[in-house]
JSON list of C-alpha atoms in Angstrom, two decimals:
[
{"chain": "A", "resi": 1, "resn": "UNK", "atom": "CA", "xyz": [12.78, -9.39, -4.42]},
{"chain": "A", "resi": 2, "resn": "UNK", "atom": "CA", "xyz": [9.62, -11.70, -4.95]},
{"chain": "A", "resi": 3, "resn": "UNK", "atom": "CA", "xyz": [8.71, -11.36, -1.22]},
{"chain": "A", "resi": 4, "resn": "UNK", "atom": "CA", "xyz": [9.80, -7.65, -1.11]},
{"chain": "A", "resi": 5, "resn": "UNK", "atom": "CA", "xyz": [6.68, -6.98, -3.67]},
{"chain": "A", "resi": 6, "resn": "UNK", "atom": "CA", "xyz": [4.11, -9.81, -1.99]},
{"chain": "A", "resi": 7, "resn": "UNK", "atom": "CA", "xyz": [4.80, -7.43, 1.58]},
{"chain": "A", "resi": 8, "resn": "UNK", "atom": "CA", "xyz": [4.08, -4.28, -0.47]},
{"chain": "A", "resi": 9, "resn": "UNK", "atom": "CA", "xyz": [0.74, -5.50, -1.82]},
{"chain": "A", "resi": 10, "resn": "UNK", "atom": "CA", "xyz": [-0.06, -6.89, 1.25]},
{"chain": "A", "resi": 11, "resn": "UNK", "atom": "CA", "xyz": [0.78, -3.63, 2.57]},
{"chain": "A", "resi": 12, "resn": "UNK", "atom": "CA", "xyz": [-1.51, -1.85, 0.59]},
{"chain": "A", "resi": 13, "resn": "UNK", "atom": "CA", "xyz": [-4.50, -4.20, 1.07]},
{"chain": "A", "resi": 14, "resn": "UNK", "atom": "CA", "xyz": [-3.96, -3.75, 4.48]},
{"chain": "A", "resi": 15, "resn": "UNK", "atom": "CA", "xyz": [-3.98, 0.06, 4.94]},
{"chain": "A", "resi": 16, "resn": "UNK", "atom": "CA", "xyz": [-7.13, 0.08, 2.71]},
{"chain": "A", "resi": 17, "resn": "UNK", "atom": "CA", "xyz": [-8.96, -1.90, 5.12]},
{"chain": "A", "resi": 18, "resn": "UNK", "atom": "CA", "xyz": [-7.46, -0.53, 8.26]},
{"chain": "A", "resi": 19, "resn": "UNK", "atom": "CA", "xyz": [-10.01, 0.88, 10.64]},
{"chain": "A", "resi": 20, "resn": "UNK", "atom": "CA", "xyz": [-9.09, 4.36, 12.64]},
{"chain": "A", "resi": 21, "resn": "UNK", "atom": "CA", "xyz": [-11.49, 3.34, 15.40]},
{"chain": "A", "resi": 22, "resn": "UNK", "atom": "CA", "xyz": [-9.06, -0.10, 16.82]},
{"chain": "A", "resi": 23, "resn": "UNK", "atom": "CA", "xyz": [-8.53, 0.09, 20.39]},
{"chain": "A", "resi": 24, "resn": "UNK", "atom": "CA", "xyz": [-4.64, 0.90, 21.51]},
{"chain": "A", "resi": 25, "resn": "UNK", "atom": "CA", "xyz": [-3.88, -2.96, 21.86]},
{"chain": "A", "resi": 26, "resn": "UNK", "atom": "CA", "xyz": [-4.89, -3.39, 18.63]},
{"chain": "A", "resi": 27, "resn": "UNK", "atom": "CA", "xyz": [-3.19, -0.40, 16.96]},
{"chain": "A", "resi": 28, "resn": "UNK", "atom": "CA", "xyz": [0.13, -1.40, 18.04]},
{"chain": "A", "resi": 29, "resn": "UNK", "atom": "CA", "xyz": [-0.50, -4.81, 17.15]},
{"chain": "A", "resi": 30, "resn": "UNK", "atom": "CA", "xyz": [-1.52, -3.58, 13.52]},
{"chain": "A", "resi": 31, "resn": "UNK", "atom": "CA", "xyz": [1.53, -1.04, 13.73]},
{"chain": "A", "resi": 32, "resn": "UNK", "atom": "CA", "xyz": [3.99, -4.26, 14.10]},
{"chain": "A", "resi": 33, "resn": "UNK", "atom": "CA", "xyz": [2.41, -6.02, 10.87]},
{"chain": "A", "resi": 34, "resn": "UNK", "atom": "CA", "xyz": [3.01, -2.87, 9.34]},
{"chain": "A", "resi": 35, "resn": "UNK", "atom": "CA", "xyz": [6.72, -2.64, 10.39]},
{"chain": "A", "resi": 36, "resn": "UNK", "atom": "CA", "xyz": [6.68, -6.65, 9.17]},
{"chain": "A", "resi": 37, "resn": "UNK", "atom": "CA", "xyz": [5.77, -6.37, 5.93]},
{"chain": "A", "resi": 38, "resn": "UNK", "atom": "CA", "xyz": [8.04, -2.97, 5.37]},
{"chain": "A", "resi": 39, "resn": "UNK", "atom": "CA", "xyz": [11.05, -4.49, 6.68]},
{"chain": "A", "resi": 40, "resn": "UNK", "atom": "CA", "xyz": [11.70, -2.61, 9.61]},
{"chain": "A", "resi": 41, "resn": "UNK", "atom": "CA", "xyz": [13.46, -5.88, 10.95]},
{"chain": "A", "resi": 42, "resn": "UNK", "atom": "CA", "xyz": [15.85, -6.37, 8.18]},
{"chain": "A", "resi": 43, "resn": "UNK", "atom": "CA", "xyz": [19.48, -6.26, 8.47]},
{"chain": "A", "resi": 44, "resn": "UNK", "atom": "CA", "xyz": [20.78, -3.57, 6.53]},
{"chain": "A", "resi": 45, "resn": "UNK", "atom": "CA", "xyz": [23.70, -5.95, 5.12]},
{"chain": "A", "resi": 46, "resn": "UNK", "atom": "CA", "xyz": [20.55, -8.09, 3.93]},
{"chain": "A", "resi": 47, "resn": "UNK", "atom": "CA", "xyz": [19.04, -4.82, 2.30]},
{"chain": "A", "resi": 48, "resn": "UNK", "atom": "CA", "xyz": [22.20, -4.51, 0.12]},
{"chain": "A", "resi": 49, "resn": "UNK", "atom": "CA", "xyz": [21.82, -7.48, -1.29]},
{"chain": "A", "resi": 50, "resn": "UNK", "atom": "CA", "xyz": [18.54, -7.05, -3.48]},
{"chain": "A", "resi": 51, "resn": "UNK", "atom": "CA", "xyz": [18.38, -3.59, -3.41]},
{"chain": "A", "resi": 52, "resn": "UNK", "atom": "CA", "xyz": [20.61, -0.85, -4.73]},
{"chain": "A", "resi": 53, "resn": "UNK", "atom": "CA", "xyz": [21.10, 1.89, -2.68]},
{"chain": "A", "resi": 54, "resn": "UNK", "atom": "CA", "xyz": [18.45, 4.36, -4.77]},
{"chain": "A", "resi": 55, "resn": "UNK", "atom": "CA", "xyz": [15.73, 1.40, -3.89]},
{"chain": "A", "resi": 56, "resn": "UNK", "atom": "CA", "xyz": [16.96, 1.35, -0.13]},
{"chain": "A", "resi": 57, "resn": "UNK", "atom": "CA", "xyz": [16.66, 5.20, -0.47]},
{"chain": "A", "resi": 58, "resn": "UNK", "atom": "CA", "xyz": [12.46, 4.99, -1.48]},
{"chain": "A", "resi": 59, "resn": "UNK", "atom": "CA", "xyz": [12.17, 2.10, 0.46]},
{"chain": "A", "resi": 60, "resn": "UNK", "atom": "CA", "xyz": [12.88, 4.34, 3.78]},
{"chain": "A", "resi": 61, "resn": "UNK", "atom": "CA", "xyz": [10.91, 7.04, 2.21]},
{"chain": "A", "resi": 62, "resn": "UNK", "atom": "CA", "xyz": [8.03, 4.71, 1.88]},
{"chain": "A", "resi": 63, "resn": "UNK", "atom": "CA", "xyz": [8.38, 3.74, 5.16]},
{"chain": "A", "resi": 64, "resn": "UNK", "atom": "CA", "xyz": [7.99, 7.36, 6.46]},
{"chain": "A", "resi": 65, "resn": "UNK", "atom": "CA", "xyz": [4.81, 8.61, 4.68]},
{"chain": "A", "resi": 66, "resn": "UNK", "atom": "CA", "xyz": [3.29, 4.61, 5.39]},
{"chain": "A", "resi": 67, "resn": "UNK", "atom": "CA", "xyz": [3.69, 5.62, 9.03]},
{"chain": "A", "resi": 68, "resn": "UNK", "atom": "CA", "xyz": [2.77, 9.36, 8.62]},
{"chain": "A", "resi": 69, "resn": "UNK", "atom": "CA", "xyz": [-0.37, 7.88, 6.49]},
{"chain": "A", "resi": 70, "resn": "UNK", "atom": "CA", "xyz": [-1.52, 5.35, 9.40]},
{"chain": "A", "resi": 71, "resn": "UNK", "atom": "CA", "xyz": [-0.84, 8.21, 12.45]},
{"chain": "A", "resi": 72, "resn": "UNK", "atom": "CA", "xyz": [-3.51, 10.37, 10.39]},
{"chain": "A", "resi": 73, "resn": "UNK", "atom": "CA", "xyz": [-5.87, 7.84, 9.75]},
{"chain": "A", "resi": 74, "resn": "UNK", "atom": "CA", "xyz": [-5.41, 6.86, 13.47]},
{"chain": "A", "resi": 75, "resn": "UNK", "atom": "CA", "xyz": [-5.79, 10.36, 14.77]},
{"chain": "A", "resi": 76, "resn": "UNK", "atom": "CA", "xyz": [-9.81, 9.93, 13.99]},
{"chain": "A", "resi": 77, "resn": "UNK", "atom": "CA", "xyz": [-9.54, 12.46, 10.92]},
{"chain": "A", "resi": 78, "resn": "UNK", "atom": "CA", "xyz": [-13.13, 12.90, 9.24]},
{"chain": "A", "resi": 79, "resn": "UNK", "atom": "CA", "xyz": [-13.59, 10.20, 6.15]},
{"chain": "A", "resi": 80, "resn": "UNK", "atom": "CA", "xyz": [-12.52, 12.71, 3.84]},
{"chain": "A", "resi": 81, "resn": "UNK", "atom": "CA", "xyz": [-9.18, 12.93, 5.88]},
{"chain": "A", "resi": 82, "resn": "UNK", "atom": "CA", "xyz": [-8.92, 8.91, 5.85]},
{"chain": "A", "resi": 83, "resn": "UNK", "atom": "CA", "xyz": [-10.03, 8.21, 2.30]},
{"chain": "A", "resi": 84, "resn": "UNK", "atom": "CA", "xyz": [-7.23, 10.88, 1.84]},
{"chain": "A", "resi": 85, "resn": "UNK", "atom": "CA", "xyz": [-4.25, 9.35, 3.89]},
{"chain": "A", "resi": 86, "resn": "UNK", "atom": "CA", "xyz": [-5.08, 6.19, 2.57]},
{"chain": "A", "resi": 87, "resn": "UNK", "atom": "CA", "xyz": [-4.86, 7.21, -1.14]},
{"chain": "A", "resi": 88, "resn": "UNK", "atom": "CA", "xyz": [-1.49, 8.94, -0.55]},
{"chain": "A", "resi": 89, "resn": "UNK", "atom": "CA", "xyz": [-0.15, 5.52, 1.10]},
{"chain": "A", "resi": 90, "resn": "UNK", "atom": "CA", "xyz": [-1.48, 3.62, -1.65]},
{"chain": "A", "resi": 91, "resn": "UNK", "atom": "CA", "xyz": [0.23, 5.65, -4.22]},
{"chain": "A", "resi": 92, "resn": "UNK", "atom": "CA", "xyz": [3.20, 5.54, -2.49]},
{"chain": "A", "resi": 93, "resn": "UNK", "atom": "CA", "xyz": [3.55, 1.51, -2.60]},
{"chain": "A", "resi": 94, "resn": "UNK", "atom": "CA", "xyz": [2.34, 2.09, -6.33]},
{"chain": "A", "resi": 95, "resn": "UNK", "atom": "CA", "xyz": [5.22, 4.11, -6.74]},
{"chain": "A", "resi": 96, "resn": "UNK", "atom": "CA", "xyz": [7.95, 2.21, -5.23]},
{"chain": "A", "resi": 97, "resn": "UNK", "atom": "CA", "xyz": [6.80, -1.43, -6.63]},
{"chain": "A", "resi": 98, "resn": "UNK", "atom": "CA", "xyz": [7.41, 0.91, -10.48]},
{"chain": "A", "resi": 99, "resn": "UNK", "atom": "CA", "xyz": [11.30, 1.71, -9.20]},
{"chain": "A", "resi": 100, "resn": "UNK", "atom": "CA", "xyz": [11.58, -2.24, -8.07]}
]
């Protein structure tokens, strides 16, 4: 659970800072840290064991507005539109860190 919350900070610090202007190489590369510290990878069997099924349920709601979040801010929206996107995914990880 420890290393569930140190990804979801991390995940948040790194959204804040993310920059809609990265070349393709380097969106998919930041895409894949993104998927990293979400646990995209994890087994689901693994998922069960530290989370009940209501956390595994806003965990993969997370997941879905983090990546809705990052393909606005990627789609070169005006500041207002980033600053937006961004606020919405940091709320989100606020959110689910309060239910974990």
């Amino acid at each position: 659970m420890a290393c569930l919350v140190k990804n979801m900070k991390e995940l948040k610090r790194t959204i804040l800072m993310m920059d809609s202007g990265l070349e393709d190489k380097n969106r998919i590369l930041f895409i894949e840290t993104i998927h990293d510290l979400m646990l995209y990878q994890i087994n689901e069997k693994d998922k069960q064991k530290f989370l009940t099924k209501e956390q595994r349920d806003l965990l993969s709601t997370l997941q879905e507005t983090i990546e809705d979040c990052v393909g606005n801010i990627f789609a070169k929206a005006s500041v207002e539109d980033v600053e937006f996107n961004r606020g919405v995914a940091s709320n989100a990880i606020k959110d689910f860190l309060k239910t974990i």
